[in-house]
Coordinates of C-alpha atoms in Angstrom, one line a residue:
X1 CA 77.4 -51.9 -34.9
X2 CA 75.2 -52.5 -38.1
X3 CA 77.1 -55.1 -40.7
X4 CA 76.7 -54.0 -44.4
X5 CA 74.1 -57.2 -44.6
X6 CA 72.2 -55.2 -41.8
X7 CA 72.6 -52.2 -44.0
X8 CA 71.1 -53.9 -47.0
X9 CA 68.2 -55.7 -45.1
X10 CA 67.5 -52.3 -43.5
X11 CA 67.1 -50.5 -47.3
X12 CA 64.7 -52.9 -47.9
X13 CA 62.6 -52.3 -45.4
X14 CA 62.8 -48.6 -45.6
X15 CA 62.1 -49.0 -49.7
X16 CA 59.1 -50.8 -49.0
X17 CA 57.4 -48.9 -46.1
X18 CA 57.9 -45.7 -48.7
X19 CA 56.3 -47.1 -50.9
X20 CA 53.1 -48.1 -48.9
X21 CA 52.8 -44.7 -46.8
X22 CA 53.5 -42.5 -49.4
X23 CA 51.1 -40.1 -47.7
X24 CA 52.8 -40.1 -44.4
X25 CA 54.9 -37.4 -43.1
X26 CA 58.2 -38.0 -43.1
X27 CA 59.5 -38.1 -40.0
X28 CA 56.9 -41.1 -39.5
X29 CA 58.3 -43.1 -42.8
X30 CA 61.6 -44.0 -41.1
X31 CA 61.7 -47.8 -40.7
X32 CA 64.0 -47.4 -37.9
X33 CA 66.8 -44.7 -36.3
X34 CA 70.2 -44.9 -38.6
X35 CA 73.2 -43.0 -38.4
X36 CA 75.6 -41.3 -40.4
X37 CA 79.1 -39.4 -40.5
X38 CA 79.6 -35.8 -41.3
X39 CA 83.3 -35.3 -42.2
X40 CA 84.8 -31.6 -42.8
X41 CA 88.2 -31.8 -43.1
X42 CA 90.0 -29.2 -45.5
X43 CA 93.1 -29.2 -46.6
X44 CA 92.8 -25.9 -48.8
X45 CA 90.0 -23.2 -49.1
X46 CA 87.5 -23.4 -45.5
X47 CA 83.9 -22.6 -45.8
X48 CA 82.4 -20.5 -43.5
X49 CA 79.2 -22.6 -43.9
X50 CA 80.5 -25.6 -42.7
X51 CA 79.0 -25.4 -38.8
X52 CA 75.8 -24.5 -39.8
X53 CA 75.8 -27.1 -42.3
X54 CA 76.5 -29.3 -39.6
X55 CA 74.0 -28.1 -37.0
X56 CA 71.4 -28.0 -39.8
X57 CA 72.3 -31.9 -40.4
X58 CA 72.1 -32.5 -36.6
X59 CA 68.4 -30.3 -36.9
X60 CA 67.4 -32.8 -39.6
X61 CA 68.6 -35.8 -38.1
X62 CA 66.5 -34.8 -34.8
X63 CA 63.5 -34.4 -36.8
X64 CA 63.5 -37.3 -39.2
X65 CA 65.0 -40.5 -37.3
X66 CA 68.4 -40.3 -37.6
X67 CA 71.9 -39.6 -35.8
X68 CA 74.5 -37.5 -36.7
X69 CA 78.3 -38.0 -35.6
X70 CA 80.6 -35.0 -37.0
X71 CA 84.7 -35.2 -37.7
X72 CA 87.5 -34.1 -38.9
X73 CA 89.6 -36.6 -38.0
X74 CA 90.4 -38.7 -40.8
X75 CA 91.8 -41.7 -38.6
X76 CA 87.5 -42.4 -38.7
X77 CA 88.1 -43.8 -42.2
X78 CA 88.3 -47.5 -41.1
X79 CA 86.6 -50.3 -41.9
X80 CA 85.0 -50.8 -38.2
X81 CA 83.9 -47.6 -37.5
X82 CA 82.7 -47.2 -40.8
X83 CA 80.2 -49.9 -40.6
X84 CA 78.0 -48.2 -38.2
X85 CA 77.2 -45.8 -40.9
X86 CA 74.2 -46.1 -43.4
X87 CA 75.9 -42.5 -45.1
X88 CA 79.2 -40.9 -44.9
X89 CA 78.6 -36.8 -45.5
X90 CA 81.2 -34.9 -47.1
X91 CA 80.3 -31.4 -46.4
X92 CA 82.3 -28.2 -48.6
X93 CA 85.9 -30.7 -47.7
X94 CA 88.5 -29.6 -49.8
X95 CA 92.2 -30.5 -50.9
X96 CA 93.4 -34.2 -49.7
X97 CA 91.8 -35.1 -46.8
X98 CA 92.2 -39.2 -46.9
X99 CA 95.9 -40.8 -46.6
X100 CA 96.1 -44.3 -49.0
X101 CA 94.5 -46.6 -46.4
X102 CA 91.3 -44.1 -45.4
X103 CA 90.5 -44.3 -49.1
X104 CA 90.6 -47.6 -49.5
X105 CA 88.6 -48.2 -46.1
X106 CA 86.0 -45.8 -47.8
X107 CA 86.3 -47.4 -51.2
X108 CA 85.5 -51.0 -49.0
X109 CA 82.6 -49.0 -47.7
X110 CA 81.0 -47.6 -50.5
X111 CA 81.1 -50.5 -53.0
X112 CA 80.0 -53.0 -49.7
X113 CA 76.7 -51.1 -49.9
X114 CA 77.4 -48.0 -47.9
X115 CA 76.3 -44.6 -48.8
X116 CA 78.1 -41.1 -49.7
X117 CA 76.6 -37.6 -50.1
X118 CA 78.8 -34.6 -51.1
X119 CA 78.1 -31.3 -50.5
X120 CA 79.2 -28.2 -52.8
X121 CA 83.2 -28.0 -52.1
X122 CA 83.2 -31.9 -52.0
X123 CA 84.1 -31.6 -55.8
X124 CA 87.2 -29.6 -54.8
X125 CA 88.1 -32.7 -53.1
X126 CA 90.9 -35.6 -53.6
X127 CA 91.8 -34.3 -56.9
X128 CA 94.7 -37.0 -57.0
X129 CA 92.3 -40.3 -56.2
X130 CA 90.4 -41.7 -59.5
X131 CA 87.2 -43.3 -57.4
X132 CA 86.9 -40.3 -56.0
X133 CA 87.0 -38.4 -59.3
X134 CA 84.0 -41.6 -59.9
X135 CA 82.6 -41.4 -56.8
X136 CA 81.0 -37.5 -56.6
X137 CA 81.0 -37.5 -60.3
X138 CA 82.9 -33.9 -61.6
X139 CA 84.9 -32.4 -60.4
X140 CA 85.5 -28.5 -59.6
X141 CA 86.8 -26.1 -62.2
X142 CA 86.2 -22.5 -60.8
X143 CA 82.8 -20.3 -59.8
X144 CA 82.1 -17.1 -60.4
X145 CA 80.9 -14.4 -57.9
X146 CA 78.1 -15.4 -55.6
X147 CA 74.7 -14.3 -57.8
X148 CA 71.1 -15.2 -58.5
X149 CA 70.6 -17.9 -60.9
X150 CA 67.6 -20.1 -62.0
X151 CA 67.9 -24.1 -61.1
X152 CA 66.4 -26.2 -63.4
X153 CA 64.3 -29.5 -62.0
X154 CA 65.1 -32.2 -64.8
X155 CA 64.0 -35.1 -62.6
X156 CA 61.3 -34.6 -59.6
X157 CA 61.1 -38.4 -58.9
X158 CA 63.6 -38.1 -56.8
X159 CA 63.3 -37.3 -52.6
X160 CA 65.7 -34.6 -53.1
X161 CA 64.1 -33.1 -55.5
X162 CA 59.8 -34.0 -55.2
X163 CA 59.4 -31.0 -53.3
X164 CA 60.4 -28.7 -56.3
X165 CA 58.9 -27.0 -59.1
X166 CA 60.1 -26.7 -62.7
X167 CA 62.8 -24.0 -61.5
X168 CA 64.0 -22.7 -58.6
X169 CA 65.4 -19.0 -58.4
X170 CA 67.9 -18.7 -55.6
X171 CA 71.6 -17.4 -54.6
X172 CA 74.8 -19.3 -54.5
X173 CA 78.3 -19.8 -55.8
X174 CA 77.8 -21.2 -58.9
X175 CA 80.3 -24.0 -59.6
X176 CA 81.3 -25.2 -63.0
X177 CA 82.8 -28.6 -63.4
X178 CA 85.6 -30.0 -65.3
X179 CA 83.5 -32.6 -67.3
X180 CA 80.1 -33.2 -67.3
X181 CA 78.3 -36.2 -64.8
X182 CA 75.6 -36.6 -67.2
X183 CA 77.1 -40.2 -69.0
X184 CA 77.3 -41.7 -65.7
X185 CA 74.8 -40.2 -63.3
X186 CA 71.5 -39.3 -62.8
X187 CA 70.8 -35.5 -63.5
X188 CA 68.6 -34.1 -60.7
X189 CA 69.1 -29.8 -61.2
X190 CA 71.0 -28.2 -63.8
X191 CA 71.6 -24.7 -64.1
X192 CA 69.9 -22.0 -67.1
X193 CA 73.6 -20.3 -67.5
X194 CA 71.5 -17.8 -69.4
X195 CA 70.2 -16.6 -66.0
X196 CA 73.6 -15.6 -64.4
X197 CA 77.2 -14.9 -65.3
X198 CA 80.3 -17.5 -65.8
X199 CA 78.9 -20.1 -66.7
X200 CA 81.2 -22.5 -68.4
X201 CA 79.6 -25.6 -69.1
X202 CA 78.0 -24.5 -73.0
X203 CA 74.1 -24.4 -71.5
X204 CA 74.0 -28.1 -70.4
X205 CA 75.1 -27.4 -66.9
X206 CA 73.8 -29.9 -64.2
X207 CA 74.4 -29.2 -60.4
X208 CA 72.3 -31.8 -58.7
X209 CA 72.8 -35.4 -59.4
X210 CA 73.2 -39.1 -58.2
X211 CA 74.6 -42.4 -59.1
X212 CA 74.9 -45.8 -58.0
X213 CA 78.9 -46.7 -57.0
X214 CA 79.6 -50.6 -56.7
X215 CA 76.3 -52.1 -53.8
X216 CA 76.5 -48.7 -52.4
X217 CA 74.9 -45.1 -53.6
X218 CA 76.2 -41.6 -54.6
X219 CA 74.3 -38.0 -54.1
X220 CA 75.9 -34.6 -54.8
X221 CA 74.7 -30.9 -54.7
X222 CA 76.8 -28.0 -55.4
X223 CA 74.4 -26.0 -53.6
X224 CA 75.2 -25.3 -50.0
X225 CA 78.1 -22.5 -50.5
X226 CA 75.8 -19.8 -48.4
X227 CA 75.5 -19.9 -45.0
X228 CA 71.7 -18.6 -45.7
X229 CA 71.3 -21.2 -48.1
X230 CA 70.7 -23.6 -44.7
X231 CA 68.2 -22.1 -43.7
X232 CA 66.1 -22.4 -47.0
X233 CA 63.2 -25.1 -46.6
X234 CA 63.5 -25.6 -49.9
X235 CA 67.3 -26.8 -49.8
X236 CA 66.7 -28.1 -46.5
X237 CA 64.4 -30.7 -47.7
X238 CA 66.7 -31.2 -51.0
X239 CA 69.4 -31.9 -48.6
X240 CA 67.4 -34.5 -46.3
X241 CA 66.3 -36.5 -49.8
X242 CA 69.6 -36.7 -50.3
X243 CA 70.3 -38.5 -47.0
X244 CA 68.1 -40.7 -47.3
X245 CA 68.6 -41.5 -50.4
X246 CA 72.3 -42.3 -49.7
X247 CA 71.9 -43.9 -46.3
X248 CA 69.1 -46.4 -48.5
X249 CA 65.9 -44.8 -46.5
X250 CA 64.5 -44.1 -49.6
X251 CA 64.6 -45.7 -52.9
X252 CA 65.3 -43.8 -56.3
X253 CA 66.3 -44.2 -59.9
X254 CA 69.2 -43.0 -60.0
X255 CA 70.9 -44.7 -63.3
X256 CA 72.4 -42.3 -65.7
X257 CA 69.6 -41.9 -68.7
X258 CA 71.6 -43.3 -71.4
X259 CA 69.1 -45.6 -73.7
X260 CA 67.1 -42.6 -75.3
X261 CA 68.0 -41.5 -78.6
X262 CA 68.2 -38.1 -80.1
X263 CA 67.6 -36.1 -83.6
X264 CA 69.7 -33.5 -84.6
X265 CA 67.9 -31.2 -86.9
X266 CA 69.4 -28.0 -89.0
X267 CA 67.9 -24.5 -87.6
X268 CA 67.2 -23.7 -91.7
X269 CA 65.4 -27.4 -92.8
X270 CA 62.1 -25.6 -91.3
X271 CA 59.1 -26.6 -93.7
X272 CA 56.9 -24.3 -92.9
X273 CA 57.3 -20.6 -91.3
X274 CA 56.4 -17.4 -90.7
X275 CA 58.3 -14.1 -90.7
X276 CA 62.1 -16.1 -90.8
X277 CA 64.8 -16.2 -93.2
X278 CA 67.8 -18.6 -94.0
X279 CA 70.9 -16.6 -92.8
X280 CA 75.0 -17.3 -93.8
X281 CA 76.9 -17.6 -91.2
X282 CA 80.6 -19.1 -91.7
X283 CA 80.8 -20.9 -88.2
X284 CA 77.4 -22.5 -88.4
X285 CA 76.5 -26.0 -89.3
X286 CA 76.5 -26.2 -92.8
X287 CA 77.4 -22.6 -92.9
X288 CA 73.8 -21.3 -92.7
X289 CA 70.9 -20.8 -89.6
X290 CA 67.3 -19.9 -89.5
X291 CA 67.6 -15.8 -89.1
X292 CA 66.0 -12.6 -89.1
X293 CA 64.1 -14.1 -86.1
X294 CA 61.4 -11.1 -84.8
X295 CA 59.0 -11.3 -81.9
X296 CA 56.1 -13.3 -83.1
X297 CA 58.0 -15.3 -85.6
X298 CA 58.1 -19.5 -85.7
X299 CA 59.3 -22.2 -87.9
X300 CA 58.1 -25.6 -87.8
X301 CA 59.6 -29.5 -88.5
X302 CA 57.5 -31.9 -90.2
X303 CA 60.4 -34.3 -90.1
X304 CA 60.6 -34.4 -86.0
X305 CA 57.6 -35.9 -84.1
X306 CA 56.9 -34.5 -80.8
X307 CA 56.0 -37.4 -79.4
X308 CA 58.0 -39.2 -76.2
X309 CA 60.6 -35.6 -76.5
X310 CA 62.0 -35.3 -73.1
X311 CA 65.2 -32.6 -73.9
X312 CA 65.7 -29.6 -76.1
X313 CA 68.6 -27.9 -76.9
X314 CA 69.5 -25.4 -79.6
X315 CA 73.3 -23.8 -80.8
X316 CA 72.6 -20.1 -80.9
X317 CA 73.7 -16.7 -81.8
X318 CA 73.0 -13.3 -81.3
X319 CA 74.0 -9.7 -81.3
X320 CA 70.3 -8.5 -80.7
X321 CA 68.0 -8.5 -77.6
X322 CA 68.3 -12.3 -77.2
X323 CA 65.2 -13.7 -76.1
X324 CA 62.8 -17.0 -76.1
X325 CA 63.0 -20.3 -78.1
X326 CA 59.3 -22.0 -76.9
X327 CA 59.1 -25.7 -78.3
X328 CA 55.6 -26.6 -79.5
X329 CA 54.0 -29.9 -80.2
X330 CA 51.4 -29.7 -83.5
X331 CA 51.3 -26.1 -84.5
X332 CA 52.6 -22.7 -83.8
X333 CA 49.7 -22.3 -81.4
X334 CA 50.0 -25.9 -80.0
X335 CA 51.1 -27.5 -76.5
X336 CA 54.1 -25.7 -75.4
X337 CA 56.5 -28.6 -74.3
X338 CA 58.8 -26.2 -72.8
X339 CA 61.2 -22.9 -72.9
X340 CA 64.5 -22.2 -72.5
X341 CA 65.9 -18.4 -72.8
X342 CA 68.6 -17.1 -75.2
X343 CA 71.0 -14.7 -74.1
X344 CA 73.3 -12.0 -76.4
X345 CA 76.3 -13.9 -77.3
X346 CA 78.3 -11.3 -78.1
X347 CA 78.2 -11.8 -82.1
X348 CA 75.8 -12.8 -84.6
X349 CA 78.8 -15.4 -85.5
X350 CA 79.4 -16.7 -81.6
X351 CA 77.6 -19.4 -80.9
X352 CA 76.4 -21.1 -77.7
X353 CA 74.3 -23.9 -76.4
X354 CA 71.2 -23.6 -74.7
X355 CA 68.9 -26.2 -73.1
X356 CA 66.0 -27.5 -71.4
X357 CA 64.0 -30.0 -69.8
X358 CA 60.7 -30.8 -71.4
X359 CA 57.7 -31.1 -69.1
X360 CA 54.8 -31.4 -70.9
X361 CA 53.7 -34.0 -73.4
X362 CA 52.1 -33.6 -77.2
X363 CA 52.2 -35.5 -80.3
X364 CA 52.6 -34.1 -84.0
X365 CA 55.5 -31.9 -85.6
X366 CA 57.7 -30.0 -83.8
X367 CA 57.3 -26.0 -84.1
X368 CA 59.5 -23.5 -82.1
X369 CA 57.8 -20.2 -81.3
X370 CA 60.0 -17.0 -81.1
X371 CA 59.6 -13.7 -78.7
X372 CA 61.4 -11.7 -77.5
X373 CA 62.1 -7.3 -77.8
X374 CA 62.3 -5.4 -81.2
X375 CA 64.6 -5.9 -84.1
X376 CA 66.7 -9.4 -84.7
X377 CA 66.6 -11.6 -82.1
X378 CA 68.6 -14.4 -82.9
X379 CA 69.4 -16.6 -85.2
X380 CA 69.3 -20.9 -84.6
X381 CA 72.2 -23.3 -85.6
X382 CA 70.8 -26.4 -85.2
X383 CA 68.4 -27.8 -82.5
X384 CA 68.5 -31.5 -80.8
X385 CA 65.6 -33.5 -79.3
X386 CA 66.1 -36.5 -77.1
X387 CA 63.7 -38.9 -76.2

């Protein structure tokens, strides 16, 4: 039986091996064999995922050092047993799963230094327990239909996520949330709702992320609805980052990004352009956006310095063909610091937020690039850029 001291001595050693054989395959990074608990249990709605999400675990587990126990019996939830966990796995639970002394053997757990990793329906979890609520950081709201959507990588430092590109195309059940994680966790994926349908979340929609809760650590997907989606490498390796991560295997950053500061900047304050107009709208900021936007057109910001921007997002509109915002560092030719995609809205007077991570660095004003099909575009609110 490992103590949490054990635990804690063990992260350590698994940190700093990581670090030194950076270059090694996995499988051979693993300081030692660990184990962790796969619990199930649902009290409402059953995913038909759930035993190959298990197998897959046990798959992983054979192939990267460590030992899977899976349960649905809650009487688990004690202190003793506990302790011979480095990661407790809530995979798709649902509905109240944990009677008043479970939780707070878990709570014990978690904030001794113990780790927890939730997977998809684990936000549709313990609705009625505030840690928990703390714990996997949103929870569910409703999904629409299972479609194609485009994942966004916003932080690749991560285990879970080094593997990825800039996005990631895939199917799922898209989940929205209730609030957003991003005050209080590390943001990992996020979701372009401009790429699918039911989207709730106003464009800033993150799916991925992680946290630390008390000595212990937090992870949680919403991927994973799919039984197909286990047998993607690409979320196969996304869920093994994540274990290690939470059984403290592998070190990460995983504190929310709150010390950065942002500029908020009005679509129409453009000082120089080409091709766009100042449009009235009554429900914009200030009553009035940058408009007439064709393919081809841009405006630029001498006031906002692309230098150290890491987000951009932008209040929209449009009744036209939509189209691309493409955020420039310099000139209208310049570095192009990223993209994000703007969908119809439904009316030139309906506006929605769109965002996106910026991956590339430049220095100099700010210019955003417009294309897109023919006629009107869009039209831009206003436009914030954190750094």
């Amino acid at each position: 039986m490992r103590s949490l001291i054990a635990r804690g001595l063990a992260t350590v050693a698994a940190a700093t091996m990581a670090a030194a054989t950076v270059l090694v395959p996995a499988a051979a990074q693993a300081a030692a064999p660990y184990e962790v608990l796969v619990f199930s249990k649902t009290a409402g709605f059953r995913h038909d995922s759930i035993p190959t999400g298990i197998q897959t675990i046990r798959d992983l587990g054979a192939a990267n050092g460590f030992s899977v126990t899976a349960t649905e019996d809650a009487n688990a939830f004690n202190a003793s047993n506990l302790a011979t966990y480095e990661a407790v796995i809530f995979l798709s639970t649902t509905g109240d799963v944990l009677n008043d002394t479970q939780q707070t053997a878990f709570q014990n757990y978690v904030n001794g230094g113990g780790g927890y990793l939730g997977v998809h329906a684990a936000a549709d979890t313990e609705y009625g327990w505030a840690y928990y609520g703390q714990l996997v950081g949103a929870w569910f709201s409703g999904h629409p239909a299972i479609q194609q959507a485009t994942v966004r990588t916003e932080d690749n430092t991560h285990p879970a996520t080094s593997h990825l590109g800039a996005t990631w195309s895939r199917s799922d059940e898209w989940y929205n949330y209730g609030t957003n994680p991003r005050s209080t966790a590390r943001v990992l994926q996020s979701l372009d709702e401009s790429s699918y349908s039911g989207g709730t979340m106003n464009g800033d929609h993150p799916i991925t992320w992680c946290h630390p809760q008390g000595s212990g650590r937090s992870f949680y997907t919403g991927l994973g609805h799919t039984i197909q989606s286990y047998a993607e490498s690409a979320f196969r390796s996304l869920l093994l980052g994540g274990i290690k991560y939470a059984a403290g295997q592998a070190a990460a950053d995983c504190s929310p990004r709150t010390g950065g500061t942002s500029t908020t900047v009005e679509g129409e304050a453009y000082t120089s352009n080409f091709g766009v107009q100042v449009a009235n709208h009554g429900p914009a900021s200030g009553g009035r956006t940058v408009g007439y936007i064709d393919n081809g057109d841009w405006a630029g910001y001498a006031s906002v310095n692309a230098s150290g921007a890491k987000t951009f997002s932008a209040r929209v509109s449009s009744a036209g063909a939509g189209g691309t915002i493409r955020v420039r560092a310099g000139s209208q030719t310049g570095t192009v610091l990223g993209s994000v995609a703007v969908p119809n809205t439904g009316s030139w007077d309906t506006f929605r937020t769109v965002s996106t991570t910026l991956t590339a660095t430049g220095s100099g004003p700010i210019f955003l690039t417009f294309s897109g099909g023919s006629g009107s575009l869009f039209d831009v609110d206003t436009f914030t850029i954190t750094r």
